[in-house]
mmCIF file of C-alpha atoms in Angstrom:
data_model
loop_
_atom_site.group_PDB
_atom_site.id
_atom_site.type_symbol
_atom_site.label_atom_id
_atom_site.label_comp_id
_atom_site.label_asym_id
_atom_site.label_seq_id
_atom_site.Cartn_x
_atom_site.Cartn_y
_atom_site.Cartn_z
ATOM 1 C CA MET L 1 -53.786 -96.752 -2.312
ATOM 2 C CA SER L 2 -51.829 -94.424 -4.591
ATOM 3 C CA SER L 3 -48.329 -93.281 -3.752
ATOM 4 C CA SER L 4 -47.982 -90.026 -1.861
ATOM 5 C CA LYS L 5 -45.779 -88.243 -4.502
ATOM 6 C CA VAL L 6 -47.287 -87.691 -7.947
ATOM 7 C CA LYS L 7 -45.168 -86.447 -10.870
ATOM 8 C CA PRO L 8 -46.611 -84.526 -13.882
ATOM 9 C CA ALA L 9 -45.268 -87.130 -16.299
ATOM 10 C CA GLN L 10 -47.407 -89.801 -14.601
ATOM 11 C CA LEU L 11 -50.604 -87.802 -15.248
ATOM 12 C CA LYS L 12 -50.165 -87.512 -19.036
ATOM 13 C CA GLY L 13 -52.314 -89.924 -21.062
ATOM 14 C CA LYS L 14 -54.978 -90.348 -18.374
ATOM 15 C CA ASN L 15 -58.582 -89.491 -19.090
ATOM 16 C CA LYS L 16 -60.848 -87.343 -16.938
ATOM 17 C CA GLU L 17 -62.372 -90.242 -14.992
ATOM 18 C CA ASP L 18 -58.993 -91.683 -13.987
ATOM 19 C CA LEU L 19 -57.816 -88.291 -12.800
ATOM 20 C CA LYS L 20 -60.956 -87.762 -10.717
ATOM 21 C CA SER L 21 -60.635 -91.211 -9.062
ATOM 22 C CA GLN L 22 -56.945 -90.545 -8.267
ATOM 23 C CA LEU L 23 -57.898 -87.154 -6.821
ATOM 24 C CA VAL L 24 -60.501 -88.772 -4.550
ATOM 25 C CA GLU L 25 -57.971 -91.330 -3.280
ATOM 26 C CA LEU L 26 -55.402 -88.625 -2.470
ATOM 27 C CA LYS L 27 -57.973 -86.552 -0.581
ATOM 28 C CA THR L 28 -59.128 -89.615 1.428
ATOM 29 C CA GLU L 29 -55.559 -90.441 2.425
ATOM 30 C CA LEU L 30 -54.932 -86.819 3.420
ATOM 31 C CA GLY L 31 -58.035 -86.857 5.652
ATOM 32 C CA SER L 32 -56.927 -90.039 7.466
ATOM 33 C CA LEU L 33 -53.451 -88.597 8.142
ATOM 34 C CA ARG L 34 -54.930 -85.413 9.591
ATOM 35 C CA THR L 35 -57.129 -87.558 11.894
ATOM 36 C CA GLN L 36 -54.045 -89.449 13.102
ATOM 37 C CA LYS L 37 -52.289 -86.155 13.722
ATOM 38 C CA ILE L 38 -55.069 -85.047 16.040
ATOM 39 C CA ALA L 39 -55.084 -88.463 17.805
ATOM 40 C CA GLY L 40 -51.300 -88.340 18.272
ATOM 41 C CA GLY L 41 -50.147 -90.798 15.598
ATOM 42 C CA ALA L 42 -46.606 -91.700 14.558
ATOM 43 C CA ALA L 43 -44.435 -88.847 13.343
ATOM 44 C CA ALA L 44 -43.187 -90.876 10.349
ATOM 45 C CA LYS L 45 -46.657 -91.009 8.827
ATOM 46 C CA LEU L 46 -47.417 -87.338 9.538
ATOM 47 C CA THR L 47 -44.570 -86.223 7.206
ATOM 48 C CA LYS L 48 -46.632 -87.486 4.235
ATOM 49 C CA ILE L 49 -49.209 -84.685 4.690
ATOM 50 C CA HIS L 50 -46.995 -82.192 2.779
ATOM 51 C CA ASP L 51 -46.432 -84.611 -0.122
ATOM 52 C CA LEU L 52 -50.173 -85.396 -0.379
ATOM 53 C CA ARG L 53 -51.111 -81.704 -0.529
ATOM 54 C CA LYS L 54 -48.629 -81.077 -3.365
ATOM 55 C CA SER L 55 -49.839 -84.166 -5.267
ATOM 56 C CA ILE L 56 -53.475 -82.998 -5.047
ATOM 57 C CA ALA L 57 -52.412 -79.582 -6.398
ATOM 58 C CA ARG L 58 -50.611 -81.217 -9.380
ATOM 59 C CA VAL L 59 -53.650 -83.314 -10.280
ATOM 60 C CA LEU L 60 -55.995 -80.284 -10.120
ATOM 61 C CA THR L 61 -53.558 -78.206 -12.229
ATOM 62 C CA TYR L 62 -53.405 -80.880 -14.920
ATOM 63 C CA ILE L 63 -57.203 -81.207 -14.989
ATOM 64 C CA ASN L 64 -57.549 -77.388 -15.330
ATOM 65 C CA GLN L 65 -55.028 -77.326 -18.214
ATOM 66 C CA GLN L 66 -56.908 -80.026 -20.081
ATOM 67 C CA GLN L 67 -60.196 -78.170 -19.697
ATOM 68 C CA ARG L 68 -58.686 -74.899 -20.958
ATOM 69 C CA SER L 69 -57.151 -76.541 -24.005
ATOM 70 C CA GLN L 70 -60.534 -78.095 -24.912
ATOM 71 C CA LEU L 71 -62.323 -74.726 -24.449
ATOM 72 C CA ARG L 72 -59.774 -72.926 -26.675
ATOM 73 C CA ILE L 73 -60.466 -75.441 -29.433
ATOM 74 C CA LEU L 74 -64.225 -74.921 -28.971
ATOM 75 C CA TYR L 75 -64.044 -71.059 -29.081
ATOM 76 C CA ALA L 76 -61.349 -70.837 -31.760
ATOM 77 C CA LYS L 77 -63.706 -69.628 -34.550
ATOM 78 C CA LYS L 78 -66.122 -67.653 -32.391
ATOM 79 C CA LYS L 79 -66.273 -63.870 -31.994
ATOM 80 C CA TYR L 80 -65.915 -63.668 -28.216
ATOM 81 C CA LEU L 81 -63.906 -65.677 -25.707
ATOM 82 C CA PRO L 82 -64.688 -66.362 -22.055
ATOM 83 C CA LEU L 83 -62.984 -63.966 -19.661
ATOM 84 C CA ASP L 84 -60.692 -66.613 -18.194
ATOM 85 C CA LEU L 85 -59.418 -67.514 -21.696
ATOM 86 C CA ARG L 86 -58.565 -63.965 -22.733
ATOM 87 C CA ALA L 87 -55.058 -62.524 -22.389
ATOM 88 C CA LYS L 88 -54.769 -60.689 -19.100
ATOM 89 C CA LYS L 89 -52.084 -58.038 -19.962
ATOM 90 C CA THR L 90 -53.056 -54.774 -18.183
ATOM 91 C CA ARG L 91 -56.306 -52.919 -17.647
ATOM 92 C CA ALA L 92 -55.279 -50.056 -19.971
ATOM 93 C CA ILE L 93 -54.249 -52.442 -22.765
ATOM 94 C CA ARG L 94 -57.509 -54.389 -22.443
ATOM 95 C CA ARG L 95 -59.594 -51.204 -22.771
ATOM 96 C CA ARG L 96 -57.750 -49.395 -25.572
ATOM 97 C CA LEU L 97 -59.082 -49.284 -29.128
ATOM 98 C CA THR L 98 -57.979 -51.791 -31.716
ATOM 99 C CA LYS L 99 -56.200 -50.698 -34.900
ATOM 100 C CA HIS L 100 -59.419 -51.017 -36.889
ATOM 101 C CA GLU L 101 -61.407 -48.990 -34.371
ATOM 102 C CA ALA L 102 -58.733 -46.280 -34.158
ATOM 103 C CA THR L 103 -58.668 -45.769 -37.954
ATOM 104 C CA ARG L 104 -62.451 -45.529 -38.398
ATOM 105 C CA ILE L 105 -63.890 -42.115 -39.431
ATOM 106 C CA SER L 106 -67.429 -40.879 -38.988
ATOM 107 C CA GLU L 107 -69.564 -39.698 -41.919
ATOM 108 C CA LYS L 108 -69.303 -36.084 -40.771
ATOM 109 C CA GLN L 109 -65.511 -36.281 -40.717
ATOM 110 C CA LYS L 110 -65.454 -37.884 -44.185
ATOM 111 C CA LYS L 111 -67.522 -35.011 -45.635
ATOM 112 C CA ARG L 112 -65.321 -32.423 -43.945
ATOM 113 C CA GLN L 113 -62.159 -33.992 -45.351
ATOM 114 C CA THR L 114 -63.729 -34.198 -48.825
ATOM 115 C CA HIS L 115 -64.986 -30.600 -49.017
ATOM 116 C CA PHE L 116 -62.196 -28.949 -47.009
ATOM 117 C CA PRO L 117 -58.972 -30.863 -47.693
ATOM 118 C CA MET L 118 -55.652 -29.748 -46.300
ATOM 119 C CA ARG L 119 -54.168 -27.093 -48.569
ATOM 120 C CA LYS L 120 -50.592 -27.206 -49.725
ATOM 121 C CA TYR L 121 -48.656 -24.042 -50.468
ATOM 122 C CA ALA L 122 -45.416 -23.558 -52.425
ATOM 123 C CA VAL L 123 -43.249 -20.925 -50.771
ATOM 124 C CA LYS L 124 -40.591 -19.194 -52.877
ATOM 125 C CA LEU L 125 -37.340 -18.870 -50.994
ATOM 126 C CA SER L 126 -35.589 -15.514 -51.025
ATOM 127 C CA PRO L 127 -31.779 -15.350 -51.296
ATOM 128 C CA SER L 128 -31.572 -14.192 -47.690
ATOM 129 C CA SER L 129 -33.256 -17.386 -46.448
ATOM 130 C CA LEU L 130 -30.958 -19.747 -48.345
ATOM 131 C CA PRO L 131 -28.338 -21.596 -46.316
ATOM 132 C CA SER L 132 -24.913 -20.033 -46.176
ATOM 133 C CA PRO L 133 -21.809 -21.995 -47.296
ATOM 134 C CA LYS L 134 -21.066 -22.841 -43.663
ATOM 135 C CA GLY L 135 -24.531 -24.353 -43.203
ATOM 136 C CA HIS L 136 -26.043 -21.497 -41.169
ATOM 137 C CA ILE L 137 -29.444 -20.102 -42.170
ATOM 138 C CA ILE L 138 -29.456 -16.339 -42.859
ATOM 139 C CA THR L 139 -32.853 -15.091 -41.773
ATOM 140 C CA HIS L 140 -34.534 -12.062 -43.341
ATOM 141 C CA ARG L 141 -34.431 -8.874 -41.322
ATOM 142 C CA ASN L 142 -35.886 -5.387 -41.612
ATOM 143 C CA PRO L 143 -33.469 -3.169 -43.609
ATOM 144 C CA LEU L 144 -34.255 -0.206 -41.331
ATOM 145 C CA THR L 145 -33.093 -1.957 -38.191
ATOM 146 C CA PRO L 146 -29.354 -2.408 -37.580
ATOM 147 C CA PRO L 147 -28.075 -5.983 -37.832
ATOM 148 C CA SER L 148 -27.683 -7.851 -34.600
ATOM 149 C CA PRO L 149 -24.133 -8.846 -33.668
ATOM 150 C CA SER L 150 -23.694 -12.410 -34.799
ATOM 151 C CA PRO L 151 -20.491 -14.474 -34.876
ATOM 152 C CA HIS L 152 -21.306 -15.659 -38.411
ATOM 153 C CA ASN L 153 -22.303 -12.441 -40.243
ATOM 154 C CA ALA L 154 -20.418 -9.858 -38.165
ATOM 155 C CA THR L 155 -18.494 -7.219 -40.155
ATOM 156 C CA ALA L 156 -14.736 -7.130 -39.699
ATOM 157 C CA THR L 157 -13.634 -4.097 -37.704
ATOM 158 C CA PRO L 158 -10.277 -2.495 -38.641
ATOM 159 C CA LYS L 159 -7.563 -3.405 -36.217
ATOM 160 C CA THR L 160 -5.562 -0.570 -34.695
ATOM 161 C CA PRO L 161 -1.787 -1.082 -34.973
ATOM 162 C CA THR L 162 -0.203 -1.878 -31.677
ATOM 163 C CA THR L 163 3.302 -0.916 -30.723
ATOM 164 C CA PRO L 164 5.566 -3.971 -30.517
ATOM 165 C CA THR L 165 7.159 -4.620 -27.203
ATOM 166 C CA ASN L 166 10.647 -5.824 -26.461
ATOM 167 C CA PRO L 167 10.302 -9.008 -24.367
ATOM 168 C CA ALA L 168 13.707 -8.526 -22.766
ATOM 169 C CA ALA L 169 13.180 -4.950 -21.568
ATOM 170 C CA LYS L 170 9.369 -5.253 -21.252
ATOM 171 C CA THR L 171 8.969 -1.624 -22.412
ATOM 172 C CA PRO L 172 6.944 -0.542 -25.453
ATOM 173 C CA VAL L 173 9.031 0.396 -28.492
ATOM 174 C CA ALA L 174 7.661 3.354 -30.480
ATOM 175 C CA LEU L 175 7.178 2.805 -34.194
ATOM 176 C CA ALA L 176 9.425 4.904 -36.488
ATOM 177 C CA ALA L 177 7.583 7.632 -38.386
ATOM 178 C CA PRO L 178 7.499 7.077 -42.161
ATOM 179 C CA PRO L 179 9.720 9.431 -44.234
ATOM 180 C CA PRO L 180 7.908 12.447 -45.719
ATOM 181 C CA VAL L 181 6.867 12.203 -49.327
ATOM 182 C CA VAL L 182 8.280 15.066 -51.376
ATOM 183 C CA GLU L 183 6.422 16.016 -54.514
ATOM 184 C CA ALA L 184 7.443 18.665 -57.047
ATOM 185 C CA VAL L 185 4.745 21.287 -57.544
ATOM 186 C CA THR L 186 5.193 23.876 -60.305
ATOM 187 C CA ALA L 187 4.068 27.338 -59.126
ATOM 188 C CA ASP L 188 1.841 29.438 -61.344
ATOM 189 C CA PRO L 189 3.961 32.495 -62.488
ATOM 190 C CA ALA L 190 0.997 34.849 -62.921
ATOM 191 C CA ALA L 191 -0.370 34.155 -59.419
ATOM 192 C CA ALA L 192 3.097 34.506 -57.876
ATOM 193 C CA ALA L 193 3.649 37.843 -59.635
ATOM 194 C CA ILE L 194 0.332 39.227 -58.387
ATOM 195 C CA GLU L 195 1.150 38.153 -54.826
ATOM 196 C CA LEU L 196 4.579 39.786 -54.951
ATOM 197 C CA VAL L 197 3.176 43.027 -56.357
ATOM 198 C CA LEU L 198 0.659 43.178 -53.525
ATOM 199 C CA VAL L 199 3.388 42.555 -50.978
ATOM 200 C CA ALA L 200 5.586 45.249 -52.515
ATOM 201 C CA ALA L 201 2.729 47.756 -52.445
ATOM 202 C CA LEU L 202 2.100 47.071 -48.780
ATOM 203 C CA VAL L 203 5.790 47.442 -47.961
ATOM 204 C CA ALA L 204 6.004 50.717 -49.920
ATOM 205 C CA SER L 205 2.974 52.199 -48.165
ATOM 206 C CA ALA L 206 4.417 51.240 -44.789
ATOM 207 C CA VAL L 207 7.755 52.807 -45.627
ATOM 208 C CA LEU L 208 6.130 56.078 -46.760
ATOM 209 C CA GLU L 209 4.079 56.269 -43.584
ATOM 210 C CA LEU L 210 7.238 55.852 -41.522
ATOM 211 C CA ILE L 211 9.096 58.524 -43.519
ATOM 212 C CA LEU L 212 6.281 61.015 -43.098
ATOM 213 C CA VAL L 213 5.695 60.341 -39.406
ATOM 214 C CA LEU L 214 9.212 59.678 -38.013
ATOM 215 C CA PRO L 215 12.530 61.434 -38.821
ATOM 216 C CA ILE L 216 14.123 58.432 -40.530
ATOM 217 C CA PRO L 217 17.307 58.999 -42.562
ATOM 218 C CA ALA L 218 17.252 58.694 -46.357
ATOM 219 C CA LEU L 219 19.374 55.522 -46.194
ATOM 220 C CA LEU L 220 16.457 53.538 -44.760
ATOM 221 C CA ALA L 221 14.190 54.666 -47.618
ATOM 222 C CA LEU L 222 16.882 53.727 -50.142
ATOM 223 C CA THR L 223 17.254 50.245 -48.599
ATOM 224 C CA SER L 224 13.527 49.638 -48.823
ATOM 225 C CA LEU L 225 13.482 50.672 -52.479
ATOM 226 C CA VAL L 226 16.340 48.266 -53.259
ATOM 227 C CA THR L 227 14.437 45.431 -51.577
ATOM 228 C CA LEU L 228 11.366 46.276 -53.633
ATOM 229 C CA SER L 229 13.330 46.213 -56.860
ATOM 230 C CA LYS L 230 14.789 42.804 -56.049
ATOM 231 C CA ALA L 231 11.286 41.424 -55.433
ATOM 232 C CA ILE L 232 10.044 42.719 -58.795
ATOM 233 C CA ALA L 233 13.076 41.191 -60.526
ATOM 234 C CA ALA L 234 12.352 37.808 -58.915
ATOM 235 C CA VAL L 235 8.810 37.915 -60.264
ATOM 236 C CA ALA L 236 10.014 38.527 -63.801
ATOM 237 C CA SER L 237 12.371 35.495 -63.663
ATOM 238 C CA PRO L 238 11.067 32.075 -64.955
ATOM 239 C CA ALA L 239 9.141 29.903 -62.462
ATOM 240 C CA LYS L 240 10.986 27.140 -60.607
ATOM 241 C CA PRO L 241 9.415 23.999 -59.095
ATOM 242 C CA VAL L 242 8.465 24.313 -55.446
ATOM 243 C CA TYR L 243 8.878 21.194 -53.275
ATOM 244 C CA VAL L 244 6.136 20.473 -50.793
ATOM 245 C CA CYS L 245 6.449 17.866 -48.017
ATOM 246 C CA LYS L 246 3.413 15.738 -47.242
#
């Protein structure tokens, strides 16, 4: 009788016949112990049932491994393998195309690629499509449409001067007005003379109308004539620069 516990190292080096004979012995011993269990045998012997079952499993596993290794050697150079020798992986992986099958092209596709190949075009870049110094692309736009507000190409708006505030008083301080710019402008003597003559004529006509209409003394007429003579004398004098404030 063989021992109840069998180790894998004990099975190495045995041929197929020895393994089969050992398997038969283990099964016979297991059958006798199960009979004793039904008949009410000793409990010490019934504990061997677990060890015998595991030993039978180890012998069958070793026999199966030896058979598979021999079959792999036999089918090494053949086109197809048995199903139990193939890699299991997953169902999707087993059914997908191989690299050779995925790269194959039909005759119709070959002719289409030969007669109608993919065309390549060279596009000339306009200055507006070139990258800006900051790395932002300036896209072309319609010159008739106003530019969209963008943080990169937005035009700088003039800033309105703000009145500085005094932090202590918290009241706005008005800015001082700039001093006026005084420029010397030389008056045209001919134009000034014409203007003064016209003014004198208007004054004389007004004075005559008043003398004829109202009883005004002769002193008033004399005063107006003196004023007219002074104006004519001022016109005859040389022109002096007139200062204009801007």
